[in-house]
XYZ file of C-alpha atoms in Angstrom:
368
model
C 26.581 -13.532 -32.986
C 28.033 -10.600 -34.010
C 26.767 -6.828 -33.022
C 24.544 -5.700 -35.919
C 25.385 -2.389 -37.053
C 22.024 0.877 -36.981
C 20.316 0.317 -40.499
C 19.717 2.446 -42.303
C 15.613 3.987 -41.657
C 14.336 6.113 -43.850
C 12.480 9.543 -42.701
C 11.417 11.019 -45.516
C 7.931 11.266 -44.577
C 8.144 12.026 -41.552
C 10.580 15.327 -41.902
C 8.298 16.465 -44.743
C 4.910 17.211 -41.988
C 4.865 20.240 -40.234
C 7.215 20.374 -37.141
C 4.713 20.919 -34.304
C 2.121 18.746 -35.919
C 4.517 16.477 -36.082
C 5.209 16.801 -32.423
C 2.176 17.022 -31.241
C 0.992 13.488 -33.197
C 4.449 12.012 -31.505
C 3.464 13.354 -27.690
C -0.042 11.517 -28.045
C 1.471 8.624 -29.999
C -0.536 9.221 -32.910
C 2.614 8.742 -35.782
C 1.393 6.110 -38.645
C 3.817 3.055 -38.423
C 6.015 4.406 -41.834
C 7.371 7.534 -39.835
C 8.142 5.941 -36.235
C 11.864 5.242 -35.715
C 12.964 2.570 -33.279
C 16.688 1.932 -31.764
C 18.969 0.318 -33.593
C 18.933 -3.302 -34.182
C 21.486 -4.402 -31.241
C 23.026 -8.270 -29.325
C 20.949 -10.499 -27.297
C 22.912 -9.426 -24.792
C 21.256 -5.771 -24.633
C 17.964 -7.204 -23.723
C 18.979 -9.238 -20.753
C 19.303 -6.381 -17.638
C 16.038 -6.415 -17.615
C 16.026 -10.554 -17.166
C 13.947 -12.109 -14.578
C 16.719 -14.878 -14.365
C 18.129 -15.461 -11.202
C 21.527 -12.998 -10.876
C 24.428 -15.549 -11.580
C 26.539 -16.128 -8.785
C 30.526 -17.430 -8.087
C 31.052 -20.185 -6.980
C 28.051 -21.830 -7.504
C 26.286 -23.207 -4.246
C 26.998 -24.816 -1.820
C 30.294 -22.584 -1.374
C 30.093 -19.066 -0.123
C 28.862 -16.879 -2.968
C 31.579 -14.414 -3.500
C 30.868 -12.370 -7.509
C 27.270 -11.711 -7.729
C 26.300 -10.073 -11.080
C 24.317 -6.636 -10.693
C 23.605 -5.506 -14.413
C 24.669 -4.768 -17.602
C 24.368 -1.087 -19.029
C 24.241 -0.577 -23.028
C 23.330 3.155 -22.685
C 22.249 6.111 -20.403
C 18.745 4.684 -19.470
C 20.399 1.922 -17.930
C 22.268 4.029 -15.451
C 19.174 5.555 -14.831
C 19.408 9.116 -16.857
C 15.507 9.591 -17.897
C 15.606 11.913 -21.158
C 13.190 14.665 -20.722
C 10.146 15.131 -22.623
C 11.384 17.654 -25.023
C 14.610 15.329 -25.727
C 12.249 12.060 -26.616
C 10.174 14.373 -28.952
C 13.311 15.854 -31.097
C 15.288 11.869 -31.332
C 11.800 10.572 -32.500
C 11.422 13.350 -35.021
C 15.485 13.585 -36.370
C 16.084 9.550 -35.235
C 19.199 10.254 -33.118
C 17.739 8.464 -29.916
C 20.289 5.812 -30.375
C 22.833 6.172 -27.763
C 24.588 3.489 -26.707
C 28.267 1.871 -26.654
C 29.463 0.129 -29.938
C 32.816 -1.495 -28.250
C 33.517 -0.021 -25.265
C 36.991 -1.328 -23.947
C 38.110 1.688 -21.053
C 35.916 2.361 -18.137
C 35.807 3.551 -15.056
C 33.053 5.158 -12.248
C 33.034 7.876 -9.487
C 30.476 8.523 -6.943
C 27.896 7.792 -9.509
C 29.417 8.747 -12.858
C 30.123 6.393 -15.342
C 32.890 6.907 -17.700
C 33.486 4.311 -20.878
C 36.092 4.485 -23.781
C 34.455 3.379 -27.189
C 36.974 3.380 -30.300
C 33.740 1.678 -31.801
C 31.882 5.700 -31.969
C 34.672 6.855 -31.609
C 33.969 8.439 -28.450
C 34.054 9.358 -24.417
C 30.343 8.573 -22.625
C 30.195 10.149 -19.354
C 27.272 8.962 -17.704
C 25.868 11.280 -14.789
C 23.351 9.754 -12.519
C 22.974 12.912 -10.538
C 22.979 15.646 -12.419
C 20.848 13.073 -15.501
C 23.221 13.950 -17.640
C 24.447 12.101 -20.817
C 27.880 13.144 -22.491
C 29.122 11.855 -25.255
C 32.462 13.396 -26.290
C 33.603 12.676 -29.796
C 35.811 15.810 -29.992
C 38.126 17.658 -27.582
C 38.822 21.367 -28.028
C 39.105 20.917 -31.867
C 40.545 17.215 -32.298
C 38.473 14.873 -33.392
C 38.611 11.528 -31.586
C 39.967 8.544 -33.408
C 40.340 5.371 -31.466
C 39.857 6.218 -27.629
C 40.706 3.356 -25.475
C 41.076 4.115 -21.779
C 40.516 6.250 -18.583
C 41.310 7.091 -15.495
C 39.795 9.462 -12.779
C 40.877 11.866 -10.722
C 39.351 12.645 -7.408
C 38.045 16.069 -8.223
C 35.612 13.911 -11.610
C 38.030 15.218 -14.047
C 38.438 11.750 -16.350
C 42.293 11.077 -18.153
C 41.686 9.992 -21.934
C 43.764 7.774 -24.175
C 43.484 7.907 -27.761
C 46.171 5.901 -29.207
C 45.753 6.726 -32.599
C 46.246 10.327 -31.389
C 49.035 9.704 -29.241
C 47.664 12.054 -26.482
C 45.930 11.662 -23.129
C 43.593 14.400 -22.666
C 42.151 15.548 -19.836
C 38.058 16.415 -19.581
C 36.300 17.431 -17.083
C 32.452 15.745 -15.411
C 30.949 17.469 -18.404
C 32.836 16.717 -21.443
C 35.085 19.775 -21.668
C 38.427 19.834 -22.436
C 41.006 21.042 -19.726
C 44.076 20.058 -21.548
C 46.888 17.491 -23.431
C 47.916 15.519 -20.135
C 50.550 13.185 -21.926
C 52.221 13.667 -25.470
C 55.901 13.945 -25.448
C 57.562 10.632 -26.500
C 54.140 9.191 -26.843
C 53.535 6.153 -29.461
C 50.747 4.051 -28.888
C 49.577 5.260 -25.225
C 47.198 2.060 -24.307
C 46.577 1.450 -20.653
C 46.467 4.248 -18.145
C 46.343 4.442 -14.294
C 46.707 8.202 -11.674
C 48.323 8.348 -8.343
C 46.752 11.195 -6.759
C 49.129 10.617 -3.496
C 51.449 11.496 -5.994
C 50.017 13.371 -8.485
C 51.692 11.044 -11.133
C 49.467 10.031 -14.629
C 51.316 6.459 -15.792
C 50.951 5.591 -19.285
C 51.661 2.433 -20.934
C 53.124 3.266 -23.894
C 52.206 0.235 -26.172
C 54.378 0.348 -28.756
C 57.523 1.782 -27.301
C 57.621 -0.910 -24.857
C 57.775 0.899 -21.965
C 55.521 3.061 -19.213
C 56.045 6.712 -19.262
C 54.930 8.787 -16.253
C 53.864 12.756 -16.812
C 53.393 15.240 -13.589
C 50.306 17.267 -13.469
C 52.246 20.300 -15.960
C 51.502 16.954 -18.628
C 55.777 17.081 -18.557
C 57.191 13.612 -18.883
C 59.069 12.971 -15.534
C 60.340 9.559 -16.584
C 60.147 5.806 -18.547
C 61.050 2.468 -17.818
C 60.657 -1.054 -19.556
C 62.203 -1.995 -22.459
C 61.430 -5.404 -25.424
C 62.164 -8.481 -23.796
C 60.862 -10.956 -21.482
C 63.375 -10.721 -18.239
C 62.265 -8.299 -15.344
C 61.119 -4.797 -16.209
C 60.398 -5.963 -19.969
C 57.772 -5.824 -21.724
C 56.369 -7.148 -25.052
C 53.466 -4.721 -25.569
C 52.330 -3.448 -22.353
C 48.454 -2.552 -22.365
C 46.938 -2.056 -18.967
C 47.780 -0.393 -15.388
C 46.488 -0.409 -11.914
C 46.975 0.943 -9.003
C 47.007 0.323 -5.749
C 46.509 2.273 -2.728
C 50.254 2.115 -1.075
C 51.160 2.799 -4.785
C 52.300 -0.634 -6.409
C 51.602 -0.684 -9.837
C 50.390 -3.539 -12.079
C 51.367 -3.946 -15.703
C 49.479 -6.518 -17.940
C 52.536 -7.610 -20.106
C 50.378 -8.609 -22.657
C 52.532 -11.258 -25.375
C 54.747 -12.310 -22.328
C 50.888 -13.563 -21.010
C 51.900 -12.206 -17.719
C 51.444 -9.146 -15.220
C 53.911 -7.172 -13.664
C 54.232 -4.741 -10.679
C 56.367 -2.112 -9.908
C 57.196 0.426 -6.815
C 56.081 4.079 -7.932
C 59.462 4.496 -8.560
C 59.979 2.026 -11.444
C 61.516 -0.660 -9.586
C 60.750 -4.781 -10.488
C 58.961 -6.119 -7.482
C 57.184 -9.377 -8.726
C 54.974 -10.856 -11.309
C 52.871 -14.069 -11.881
C 51.783 -15.695 -15.188
C 52.096 -18.025 -17.907
C 50.794 -18.910 -21.205
C 48.021 -21.747 -20.814
C 44.518 -22.815 -21.299
C 43.569 -24.207 -18.021
C 42.480 -22.211 -15.018
C 45.236 -19.686 -13.700
C 46.701 -19.585 -16.915
C 46.582 -16.477 -19.489
C 45.793 -16.507 -23.118
C 45.042 -12.664 -24.330
C 45.582 -11.134 -20.449
C 43.360 -7.513 -20.990
C 42.249 -5.478 -17.822
C 43.630 -5.586 -14.477
C 42.774 -4.272 -11.276
C 43.152 -4.809 -7.403
C 40.008 -4.960 -5.152
C 39.782 -3.704 -1.425
C 41.781 -6.414 0.083
C 44.328 -6.602 -2.635
C 43.677 -9.931 -4.409
C 44.797 -9.156 -8.727
C 41.877 -9.769 -11.110
C 42.757 -9.415 -14.178
C 40.284 -9.804 -17.370
C 41.230 -12.870 -20.272
C 39.746 -11.370 -23.431
C 40.390 -15.290 -25.301
C 38.730 -17.565 -22.304
C 36.026 -14.485 -22.007
C 36.734 -14.806 -18.455
C 37.808 -12.614 -15.177
C 40.394 -14.462 -13.032
C 41.395 -13.696 -9.565
C 44.637 -14.224 -7.872
C 46.636 -13.756 -4.930
C 50.126 -11.105 -5.284
C 51.893 -14.555 -4.980
C 49.928 -15.954 -8.461
C 47.652 -18.226 -6.832
C 44.790 -18.582 -8.388
C 41.654 -18.240 -6.505
C 38.232 -17.902 -8.752
C 37.639 -17.216 -12.340
C 34.370 -16.192 -13.215
C 32.028 -15.749 -16.785
C 32.197 -17.680 -19.778
C 31.773 -16.738 -23.633
C 28.355 -15.771 -24.612
C 25.541 -12.661 -24.495
C 23.736 -13.183 -21.232
C 24.140 -11.936 -17.568
C 27.761 -13.012 -16.753
C 28.932 -13.745 -19.884
C 31.510 -12.200 -22.086
C 32.524 -11.734 -25.759
C 36.305 -10.430 -25.895
C 36.346 -8.539 -22.954
C 38.925 -5.446 -22.160
C 38.873 -2.860 -19.978
C 38.043 -3.348 -16.066
C 37.801 -1.243 -13.315
C 37.397 -1.666 -9.251
C 35.713 0.952 -7.310
C 36.578 1.168 -3.235
C 32.958 -0.771 -2.620
C 34.481 -3.503 -4.448
C 31.810 -3.249 -7.329
C 33.656 -4.878 -10.442
C 33.263 -3.174 -14.065
C 34.364 -5.004 -16.926
C 33.703 -3.326 -20.548
C 32.411 -6.479 -22.297
C 33.386 -5.102 -25.713
C 31.671 -7.471 -28.487
C 28.571 -7.302 -26.401
C 28.493 -3.634 -26.417
C 27.942 -3.342 -22.401
C 29.539 -2.990 -19.675
C 28.871 -5.283 -17.249
C 28.999 -4.698 -13.815
C 29.142 -7.321 -10.314
C 29.459 -7.056 -6.781
C 32.486 -8.750 -5.004
C 31.221 -10.493 -1.516
C 30.164 -10.920 1.301
C 32.843 -10.112 2.944
C 35.676 -10.265 -0.226
C 36.780 -6.752 0.621
C 37.872 -7.988 4.293
C 38.195 -11.800 3.381
C 40.763 -13.300 1.747
C 39.936 -15.566 -0.645
C 40.572 -19.506 -0.346
């Protein structure tokens, strides 16, 4: 089932009515059916949030639960953000109350604020539950976003946003306002981001240039490493990045069907992964992340699943399958794991972010 585009709605009769009368009628729920606005059609995935079915868990009993489904987020209401009465009235009159993801590919979260890169919109979404605010950032300064694909958060809540078509990385504050261009020099197709708060460095996976670019806080290019190839430290379209507290950088080396790890200075450390169609193999690796215990999570878009590995490449557990129900995926991409071991997966063609909880004890125990 493919995501359904927004249908056209005729609102001519509604627009012709006096504004005050319409707002009053809307408030009382008296608008005739011909003037009423409806939410845009969406996939079945959007209706699963309130499902009464038991939350999926992995592995299945009697094994100890390691991963538990928490919820799906398709729009601000799913993040606990309520619209004011005035906003609801304006949305009813204009038909603009249809904020929802189109094709989310990048995700991150910090202190109740959800950041989502959505090239389908194209926009950066910021859902701020603490302030009960939603920001849909479609322009940064005077520049219209074209293909926002990845995000990375600074400790102060500012977010880096990579636009692969603009060949730039922007720094945007929590309210959606542009701070400045954080990376541009030498970039051809920025696809993945991660930020090192200890060293103040932004790492960018420059997919078309087959390399990793490193930028300082002043947007200055510090250095690059990598080249086209299949050897250690070489790449065949690197797409996603992740960093652990010690500074180990993970790179999804997509068309070499592997994950490579590097020291902060670019020194090659280790790798794992090979092409195949079985558990522990990779077919279309995308998002990558460390959990708090140091396990490596890898999203596979072709398997419609997330796989968990030790650093030595030993396969531990997988979860997910193709579909639109909770815990199922359709071409998932981006991945983020919070310090509380909450796992965020950008479920692109189901138009949602799915959230899972690692545990119990998964943050402290080895998965065996």
